[in-house]
Amino acid sequence: LFPILLSLDNHSTLLIRLILPFSRLSMATKHLRPTDCLAPLDAPSVCIWLNGSPQSERPQWKQLWNSAELRACTDGGANLIVHRVKSSDLLPPTLISGDMDSISPETSKYFQSIECEMLPTPDQDKTDLTKCLELVAERVAVLPSPPAHILILGGVSGRFDHSLATINSLLNSKEIFEKSLISLPLYLIDGENLTFVVGEGAHSISLSLPLLTGICGVVPFCQRETRVSTTGLRWNLEDTPMEFGGIVSTSNEIVNGRVEIITSAPLIITCEVRSIVTTPTTSN
């Protein structure tokens, strides 16, 4: 390969330098559009509301929740939204799940009174989000038209161990949805953070730059070798070994509306969202 490499132009050389370290991986590129989750789509959508700090909520959450065809929340999340459901500010969840140790008696009684589906999931070896995703996957599998993605509201503010559990559930989601023969991206917004996980392999990530500040992070979190190459960032990685205790690419910057990533292990991707994201409205 090396004699051939020397005879190619600079663009082809860069492409091969990106690909060669990952030749053992499946190079079918996965296409993602994370910023699509920041505004309602003209398509079926799924939204999950998690427990967390009320201060992390942003104005667009209401519209994203109310426009979703399937609305789920954990038992702790139900406590956060119950008063707004009562006032008709938010639509009620179609599903509440969890071990039910967090939901208050008053919240539980109200949602039962309006015939909201409440499913106890007592398995203590899984987080409430993981169990909620399992139930959502079953319901998404029978929708006549699949959603473009799953949107999670909250979950990475408040207690740090809860934030880590949320990230772990995002990692596990691929296996959860594959059991239902579904392949869907999951995006999480909390405060100014848009967070998602990319798995092993090649990814082409299309971004609407006006919705973002440009600040981003590319962070390893699996306990195995993680080698990463990127394009579209101010400080690109080139077959870079990444690990906690070594290199983690925080406070990086997006310089292109398309970011390409090739990775040998899953990564956490974070993008900073502009403080106010609104959907244009028209008046009569």
mmCIF file of C-alpha atoms in Angstrom:
data_model
loop_
_atom_site.group_PDB
_atom_site.id
_atom_site.type_symbol
_atom_site.label_atom_id
_atom_site.label_comp_id
_atom_site.label_asym_id
_atom_site.label_seq_id
_atom_site.Cartn_x
_atom_site.Cartn_y
_atom_site.Cartn_z
ATOM 1 C CA LEU A 1 0.000 0.000 0.000
ATOM 2 C CA PHE A 2 2.747 2.484 0.778
ATOM 3 C CA PRO A 3 4.125 2.815 -2.848
ATOM 4 C CA ILE A 4 0.572 3.504 -3.978
ATOM 5 C CA LEU A 5 0.096 6.028 -1.189
ATOM 6 C CA LEU A 6 3.129 8.026 -2.328
ATOM 7 C CA SER A 7 1.768 8.395 -5.854
ATOM 8 C CA LEU A 8 -1.579 9.893 -4.857
ATOM 9 C CA ASP A 9 -2.477 13.573 -4.599
ATOM 10 C CA ASN A 10 -2.754 15.295 -1.217
ATOM 11 C CA HIS A 11 -6.540 14.861 -0.888
ATOM 12 C CA SER A 12 -6.401 11.119 -1.558
ATOM 13 C CA THR A 13 -3.430 10.770 0.767
ATOM 14 C CA LEU A 14 -5.388 12.375 3.607
ATOM 15 C CA LEU A 15 -8.377 10.095 2.959
ATOM 16 C CA ILE A 16 -6.226 6.967 3.072
ATOM 17 C CA ARG A 17 -4.416 8.204 6.178
ATOM 18 C CA LEU A 18 -7.822 8.518 7.823
ATOM 19 C CA ILE A 19 -9.017 5.107 6.689
ATOM 20 C CA LEU A 20 -5.989 2.845 6.962
ATOM 21 C CA PRO A 21 -5.859 2.755 10.793
ATOM 22 C CA PHE A 22 -9.474 1.588 10.801
ATOM 23 C CA SER A 23 -9.349 -0.932 7.972
ATOM 24 C CA ARG A 24 -10.535 -3.633 10.340
ATOM 25 C CA LEU A 25 -13.789 -1.717 10.950
ATOM 26 C CA SER A 26 -16.940 -1.747 8.877
ATOM 27 C CA MET A 27 -16.649 1.485 6.893
ATOM 28 C CA ALA A 28 -20.359 1.893 6.054
ATOM 29 C CA THR A 29 -20.831 5.532 7.003
ATOM 30 C CA LYS A 30 -23.659 6.380 9.386
ATOM 31 C CA HIS A 31 -25.347 9.723 8.688
ATOM 32 C CA LEU A 32 -26.592 11.815 11.612
ATOM 33 C CA ARG A 33 -28.441 15.146 11.815
ATOM 34 C CA PRO A 34 -28.364 16.074 15.528
ATOM 35 C CA THR A 35 -29.569 19.676 15.244
ATOM 36 C CA ASP A 36 -32.813 18.440 13.648
ATOM 37 C CA CYS A 37 -33.901 17.535 17.184
ATOM 38 C CA LEU A 38 -33.957 21.200 18.240
ATOM 39 C CA ALA A 39 -37.207 21.950 16.399
ATOM 40 C CA PRO A 40 -40.359 19.875 15.742
ATOM 41 C CA LEU A 41 -40.310 17.847 12.531
ATOM 42 C CA ASP A 42 -43.145 17.163 10.109
ATOM 43 C CA ALA A 43 -42.866 13.494 10.995
ATOM 44 C CA PRO A 44 -43.636 11.205 13.940
ATOM 45 C CA SER A 45 -41.432 11.971 16.922
ATOM 46 C CA VAL A 46 -40.651 10.430 20.290
ATOM 47 C CA CYS A 47 -39.728 12.432 23.374
ATOM 48 C CA ILE A 48 -38.589 11.259 26.830
ATOM 49 C CA TRP A 49 -38.576 13.618 29.832
ATOM 50 C CA LEU A 50 -36.111 12.747 32.590
ATOM 51 C CA ASN A 51 -35.692 13.913 36.153
ATOM 52 C CA GLY A 52 -33.236 16.751 36.588
ATOM 53 C CA SER A 53 -32.780 20.374 37.475
ATOM 54 C CA PRO A 54 -35.734 22.569 36.381
ATOM 55 C CA GLN A 55 -33.198 25.315 35.656
ATOM 56 C CA SER A 56 -31.817 23.247 32.776
ATOM 57 C CA GLU A 57 -35.099 23.402 30.831
ATOM 58 C CA ARG A 58 -35.183 25.656 27.792
ATOM 59 C CA PRO A 59 -38.148 27.338 26.014
ATOM 60 C CA GLN A 60 -38.278 24.921 23.083
ATOM 61 C CA TRP A 61 -38.824 21.885 25.331
ATOM 62 C CA LYS A 62 -42.555 22.583 25.558
ATOM 63 C CA GLN A 63 -43.011 22.583 21.792
ATOM 64 C CA LEU A 64 -40.801 19.535 21.298
ATOM 65 C CA TRP A 65 -42.749 17.594 23.954
ATOM 66 C CA ASN A 66 -46.223 18.635 22.821
ATOM 67 C CA SER A 67 -45.489 17.834 19.169
ATOM 68 C CA ALA A 68 -44.309 14.291 19.926
ATOM 69 C CA GLU A 69 -46.533 11.359 19.005
ATOM 70 C CA LEU A 70 -45.078 9.214 21.786
ATOM 71 C CA ARG A 71 -44.264 11.003 25.061
ATOM 72 C CA ALA A 72 -42.596 9.027 27.834
ATOM 73 C CA CYS A 73 -41.082 9.958 31.155
ATOM 74 C CA THR A 74 -39.445 8.285 34.095
ATOM 75 C CA ASP A 75 -41.159 8.379 37.479
ATOM 76 C CA GLY A 76 -38.939 11.254 38.610
ATOM 77 C CA GLY A 77 -39.650 13.118 35.388
ATOM 78 C CA ALA A 78 -43.386 12.760 36.042
ATOM 79 C CA ASN A 79 -42.995 14.817 39.234
ATOM 80 C CA LEU A 80 -41.392 17.640 37.229
ATOM 81 C CA ILE A 81 -44.194 18.007 34.698
ATOM 82 C CA VAL A 82 -47.363 17.082 36.617
ATOM 83 C CA HIS A 83 -48.399 20.640 37.521
ATOM 84 C CA ARG A 84 -47.900 21.809 33.957
ATOM 85 C CA VAL A 85 -49.960 18.905 32.658
ATOM 86 C CA LYS A 86 -52.723 19.860 35.076
ATOM 87 C CA SER A 87 -52.667 23.436 33.756
ATOM 88 C CA SER A 88 -52.711 22.198 30.132
ATOM 89 C CA ASP A 89 -49.318 23.778 29.477
ATOM 90 C CA LEU A 90 -47.943 20.336 28.597
ATOM 91 C CA LEU A 91 -49.680 17.339 27.094
ATOM 92 C CA PRO A 92 -49.746 14.298 29.395
ATOM 93 C CA PRO A 93 -47.210 11.526 28.889
ATOM 94 C CA THR A 94 -48.405 8.463 27.038
ATOM 95 C CA LEU A 95 -46.132 6.317 29.207
ATOM 96 C CA ILE A 96 -44.570 6.600 32.672
ATOM 97 C CA SER A 97 -42.068 3.954 33.747
ATOM 98 C CA GLY A 98 -39.492 3.339 36.459
ATOM 99 C CA ASP A 99 -39.133 1.578 39.768
ATOM 100 C CA MET A 100 -41.695 4.117 41.093
ATOM 101 C CA ASP A 101 -39.561 5.022 44.104
ATOM 102 C CA SER A 102 -39.319 8.663 43.008
ATOM 103 C CA ILE A 103 -42.880 9.476 41.971
ATOM 104 C CA SER A 104 -44.963 11.192 44.650
ATOM 105 C CA PRO A 105 -48.315 9.682 45.712
ATOM 106 C CA GLU A 106 -50.123 12.796 44.459
ATOM 107 C CA THR A 107 -48.422 12.602 41.037
ATOM 108 C CA SER A 108 -49.133 8.890 40.735
ATOM 109 C CA LYS A 109 -52.790 9.354 41.665
ATOM 110 C CA TYR A 110 -53.286 12.159 39.151
ATOM 111 C CA PHE A 111 -51.761 10.340 36.189
ATOM 112 C CA GLN A 112 -53.741 7.206 37.013
ATOM 113 C CA SER A 113 -56.910 9.320 37.084
ATOM 114 C CA ILE A 114 -56.343 10.444 33.481
ATOM 115 C CA GLU A 115 -55.552 6.871 32.424
ATOM 116 C CA CYS A 116 -51.916 7.458 31.620
ATOM 117 C CA GLU A 117 -50.097 4.154 31.086
ATOM 118 C CA MET A 118 -47.903 3.541 34.139
ATOM 119 C CA LEU A 119 -45.565 0.556 34.044
ATOM 120 C CA PRO A 120 -43.418 -0.325 37.093
ATOM 121 C CA THR A 121 -39.976 -1.590 36.057
ATOM 122 C CA PRO A 122 -38.341 -2.864 39.272
ATOM 123 C CA ASP A 123 -35.086 -4.251 37.773
ATOM 124 C CA GLN A 124 -32.355 -2.604 39.895
ATOM 125 C CA ASP A 125 -29.568 -3.677 37.512
ATOM 126 C CA LYS A 126 -30.766 -1.158 34.911
ATOM 127 C CA THR A 127 -31.324 2.575 35.101
ATOM 128 C CA ASP A 128 -34.835 3.958 34.761
ATOM 129 C CA LEU A 129 -33.837 5.466 31.415
ATOM 130 C CA THR A 130 -32.600 2.124 30.078
ATOM 131 C CA LYS A 131 -35.860 0.466 31.111
ATOM 132 C CA CYS A 132 -37.855 3.323 29.602
ATOM 133 C CA LEU A 133 -35.956 2.952 26.327
ATOM 134 C CA GLU A 134 -36.795 -0.754 26.249
ATOM 135 C CA LEU A 135 -40.500 0.077 26.518
ATOM 136 C CA VAL A 136 -40.218 2.865 23.952
ATOM 137 C CA ALA A 137 -38.480 0.492 21.508
ATOM 138 C CA GLU A 138 -41.395 -1.931 21.741
ATOM 139 C CA ARG A 139 -43.851 0.861 20.923
ATOM 140 C CA VAL A 140 -41.776 2.420 18.161
ATOM 141 C CA ALA A 141 -41.556 -0.976 16.464
ATOM 142 C CA VAL A 142 -45.311 -0.964 15.814
ATOM 143 C CA LEU A 143 -45.648 2.649 14.679
ATOM 144 C CA PRO A 144 -46.848 2.873 11.065
ATOM 145 C CA SER A 145 -44.073 5.352 10.325
ATOM 146 C CA PRO A 146 -40.743 5.305 12.206
ATOM 147 C CA PRO A 147 -39.494 8.502 13.860
ATOM 148 C CA ALA A 148 -36.329 10.193 12.670
ATOM 149 C CA HIS A 149 -34.815 10.007 16.152
ATOM 150 C CA ILE A 150 -35.506 9.711 19.875
ATOM 151 C CA LEU A 151 -35.188 12.962 21.818
ATOM 152 C CA ILE A 152 -34.370 12.960 25.534
ATOM 153 C CA LEU A 153 -35.022 16.060 27.633
ATOM 154 C CA GLY A 154 -32.817 16.435 30.719
ATOM 155 C CA GLY A 155 -30.775 13.807 32.489
ATOM 156 C CA VAL A 156 -27.292 15.330 32.665
ATOM 157 C CA SER A 157 -27.872 18.075 35.205
ATOM 158 C CA GLY A 158 -27.990 17.519 38.946
ATOM 159 C CA ARG A 159 -26.143 14.595 40.487
ATOM 160 C CA PHE A 160 -23.002 13.608 38.583
ATOM 161 C CA ASP A 161 -23.561 9.866 39.067
ATOM 162 C CA HIS A 162 -27.022 10.260 37.499
ATOM 163 C CA SER A 163 -25.424 12.038 34.543
ATOM 164 C CA LEU A 164 -22.990 9.153 34.063
ATOM 165 C CA ALA A 165 -25.881 6.678 34.246
ATOM 166 C CA THR A 166 -27.694 8.638 31.521
ATOM 167 C CA ILE A 167 -24.637 8.504 29.249
ATOM 168 C CA ASN A 168 -24.339 4.771 29.874
ATOM 169 C CA SER A 169 -27.986 4.330 28.843
ATOM 170 C CA LEU A 170 -27.267 6.207 25.614
ATOM 171 C CA LEU A 171 -24.458 3.743 24.915
ATOM 172 C CA ASN A 172 -26.758 0.780 25.636
ATOM 173 C CA SER A 173 -29.537 2.142 23.415
ATOM 174 C CA LYS A 174 -28.070 0.681 20.216
ATOM 175 C CA GLU A 175 -28.440 -2.853 21.551
ATOM 176 C CA ILE A 176 -31.898 -2.076 22.962
ATOM 177 C CA PHE A 177 -33.304 -0.909 19.633
ATOM 178 C CA GLU A 178 -31.562 -3.600 17.612
ATOM 179 C CA LYS A 179 -33.567 -6.192 19.575
ATOM 180 C CA SER A 180 -36.683 -4.613 18.070
ATOM 181 C CA LEU A 181 -35.002 -4.457 14.633
ATOM 182 C CA ILE A 182 -34.817 -0.666 14.836
ATOM 183 C CA SER A 183 -31.890 1.637 14.173
ATOM 184 C CA LEU A 184 -32.544 5.125 15.541
ATOM 185 C CA PRO A 185 -30.227 7.864 16.798
ATOM 186 C CA LEU A 186 -30.781 9.236 20.290
ATOM 187 C CA TYR A 187 -30.155 12.884 21.063
ATOM 188 C CA LEU A 188 -30.236 14.508 24.480
ATOM 189 C CA ILE A 189 -30.649 18.197 25.258
ATOM 190 C CA ASP A 190 -30.145 19.650 28.722
ATOM 191 C CA GLY A 191 -29.377 23.298 29.319
ATOM 192 C CA GLU A 192 -27.069 24.392 26.510
ATOM 193 C CA ASN A 193 -25.865 20.838 25.850
ATOM 194 C CA LEU A 194 -26.760 18.697 22.850
ATOM 195 C CA THR A 195 -25.267 15.282 23.595
ATOM 196 C CA PHE A 196 -25.213 11.992 21.709
ATOM 197 C CA VAL A 197 -23.124 8.864 21.326
ATOM 198 C CA VAL A 198 -21.520 7.633 18.120
ATOM 199 C CA GLY A 199 -20.550 3.984 17.915
ATOM 200 C CA GLU A 200 -17.552 2.268 16.419
ATOM 201 C CA GLY A 201 -17.061 3.070 12.737
ATOM 202 C CA ALA A 202 -17.489 6.012 10.374
ATOM 203 C CA HIS A 203 -19.962 8.852 10.909
ATOM 204 C CA SER A 204 -20.972 11.869 8.827
ATOM 205 C CA ILE A 205 -22.627 14.450 11.103
ATOM 206 C CA SER A 206 -24.599 17.281 9.469
ATOM 207 C CA LEU A 207 -25.115 20.325 11.707
ATOM 208 C CA SER A 208 -27.061 23.571 11.438
ATOM 209 C CA LEU A 209 -24.370 25.981 12.562
ATOM 210 C CA PRO A 210 -26.689 28.955 13.353
ATOM 211 C CA LEU A 211 -28.224 26.857 16.155
ATOM 212 C CA LEU A 212 -24.857 26.193 17.806
ATOM 213 C CA THR A 213 -22.111 28.293 19.376
ATOM 214 C CA GLY A 214 -19.515 26.095 17.678
ATOM 215 C CA ILE A 215 -18.019 24.732 20.899
ATOM 216 C CA CYS A 216 -17.978 20.943 21.005
ATOM 217 C CA GLY A 217 -16.380 17.952 22.656
ATOM 218 C CA VAL A 218 -15.283 14.539 21.371
ATOM 219 C CA VAL A 219 -14.832 12.366 24.436
ATOM 220 C CA PRO A 220 -13.874 8.687 24.850
ATOM 221 C CA PHE A 221 -15.604 6.763 27.599
ATOM 222 C CA CYS A 222 -15.289 3.048 26.858
ATOM 223 C CA GLN A 223 -12.675 1.080 28.724
ATOM 224 C CA ARG A 224 -10.882 -0.085 25.607
ATOM 225 C CA GLU A 225 -8.528 1.382 23.023
ATOM 226 C CA THR A 226 -10.146 4.354 21.292
ATOM 227 C CA ARG A 227 -8.448 5.764 18.194
ATOM 228 C CA VAL A 228 -10.144 8.663 16.434
ATOM 229 C CA SER A 229 -9.801 10.642 13.209
ATOM 230 C CA THR A 230 -11.940 13.686 12.380
ATOM 231 C CA THR A 231 -12.499 16.407 9.802
ATOM 232 C CA GLY A 232 -14.571 19.572 10.238
ATOM 233 C CA LEU A 233 -13.144 20.616 13.616
ATOM 234 C CA ARG A 234 -10.672 23.366 14.428
ATOM 235 C CA TRP A 235 -8.386 20.851 16.112
ATOM 236 C CA ASN A 236 -8.821 17.640 14.140
ATOM 237 C CA LEU A 237 -7.711 14.261 15.361
ATOM 238 C CA GLU A 238 -5.661 11.946 13.168
ATOM 239 C CA ASP A 239 -5.595 8.342 14.329
ATOM 240 C CA THR A 240 -5.276 9.817 17.801
ATOM 241 C CA PRO A 241 -5.357 7.482 20.823
ATOM 242 C CA MET A 242 -7.846 8.867 23.343
ATOM 243 C CA GLU A 243 -8.531 7.933 26.945
ATOM 244 C CA PHE A 244 -9.172 9.425 30.364
ATOM 245 C CA GLY A 245 -5.724 10.070 31.745
ATOM 246 C CA GLY A 246 -4.620 10.937 28.203
ATOM 247 C CA ILE A 247 -6.184 12.956 25.403
ATOM 248 C CA VAL A 248 -9.841 14.014 25.517
ATOM 249 C CA SER A 249 -10.932 16.581 22.937
ATOM 250 C CA THR A 250 -12.960 19.052 25.005
ATOM 251 C CA SER A 251 -13.437 22.748 24.106
ATOM 252 C CA ASN A 252 -12.933 21.943 20.433
ATOM 253 C CA GLU A 253 -14.698 23.991 17.741
ATOM 254 C CA ILE A 254 -16.903 23.075 14.795
ATOM 255 C CA VAL A 255 -15.729 24.879 11.643
ATOM 256 C CA ASN A 256 -17.814 23.058 9.052
ATOM 257 C CA GLY A 257 -21.484 22.124 8.797
ATOM 258 C CA ARG A 258 -20.404 18.530 8.253
ATOM 259 C CA VAL A 259 -18.141 16.763 10.717
ATOM 260 C CA GLU A 260 -16.656 13.397 9.792
ATOM 261 C CA ILE A 261 -15.569 10.993 12.531
ATOM 262 C CA ILE A 262 -13.955 7.571 12.332
ATOM 263 C CA THR A 263 -13.553 5.846 15.677
ATOM 264 C CA SER A 264 -12.519 2.419 16.933
ATOM 265 C CA ALA A 265 -14.852 2.654 19.971
ATOM 266 C CA PRO A 266 -17.932 4.665 20.985
ATOM 267 C CA LEU A 267 -17.547 8.374 21.753
ATOM 268 C CA ILE A 268 -19.598 11.008 23.538
ATOM 269 C CA ILE A 269 -20.199 14.023 21.294
ATOM 270 C CA THR A 270 -21.319 17.298 22.865
ATOM 271 C CA CYS A 271 -22.305 20.523 21.098
ATOM 272 C CA GLU A 272 -23.132 23.802 22.805
ATOM 273 C CA VAL A 273 -26.543 25.103 21.735
ATOM 274 C CA ARG A 274 -27.198 28.829 21.527
ATOM 275 C CA SER A 275 -29.064 30.083 24.592
ATOM 276 C CA ILE A 276 -32.354 30.758 22.818
ATOM 277 C CA VAL A 277 -33.605 28.461 20.091
ATOM 278 C CA THR A 278 -37.072 29.320 18.824
ATOM 279 C CA THR A 279 -39.215 28.167 15.953
ATOM 280 C CA PRO A 280 -40.520 31.005 13.770
ATOM 281 C CA THR A 281 -44.259 31.598 14.032
ATOM 282 C CA THR A 282 -46.634 33.540 11.838
ATOM 283 C CA SER A 283 -49.523 35.697 12.976
ATOM 284 C CA ASN A 284 -52.909 35.932 11.317
#
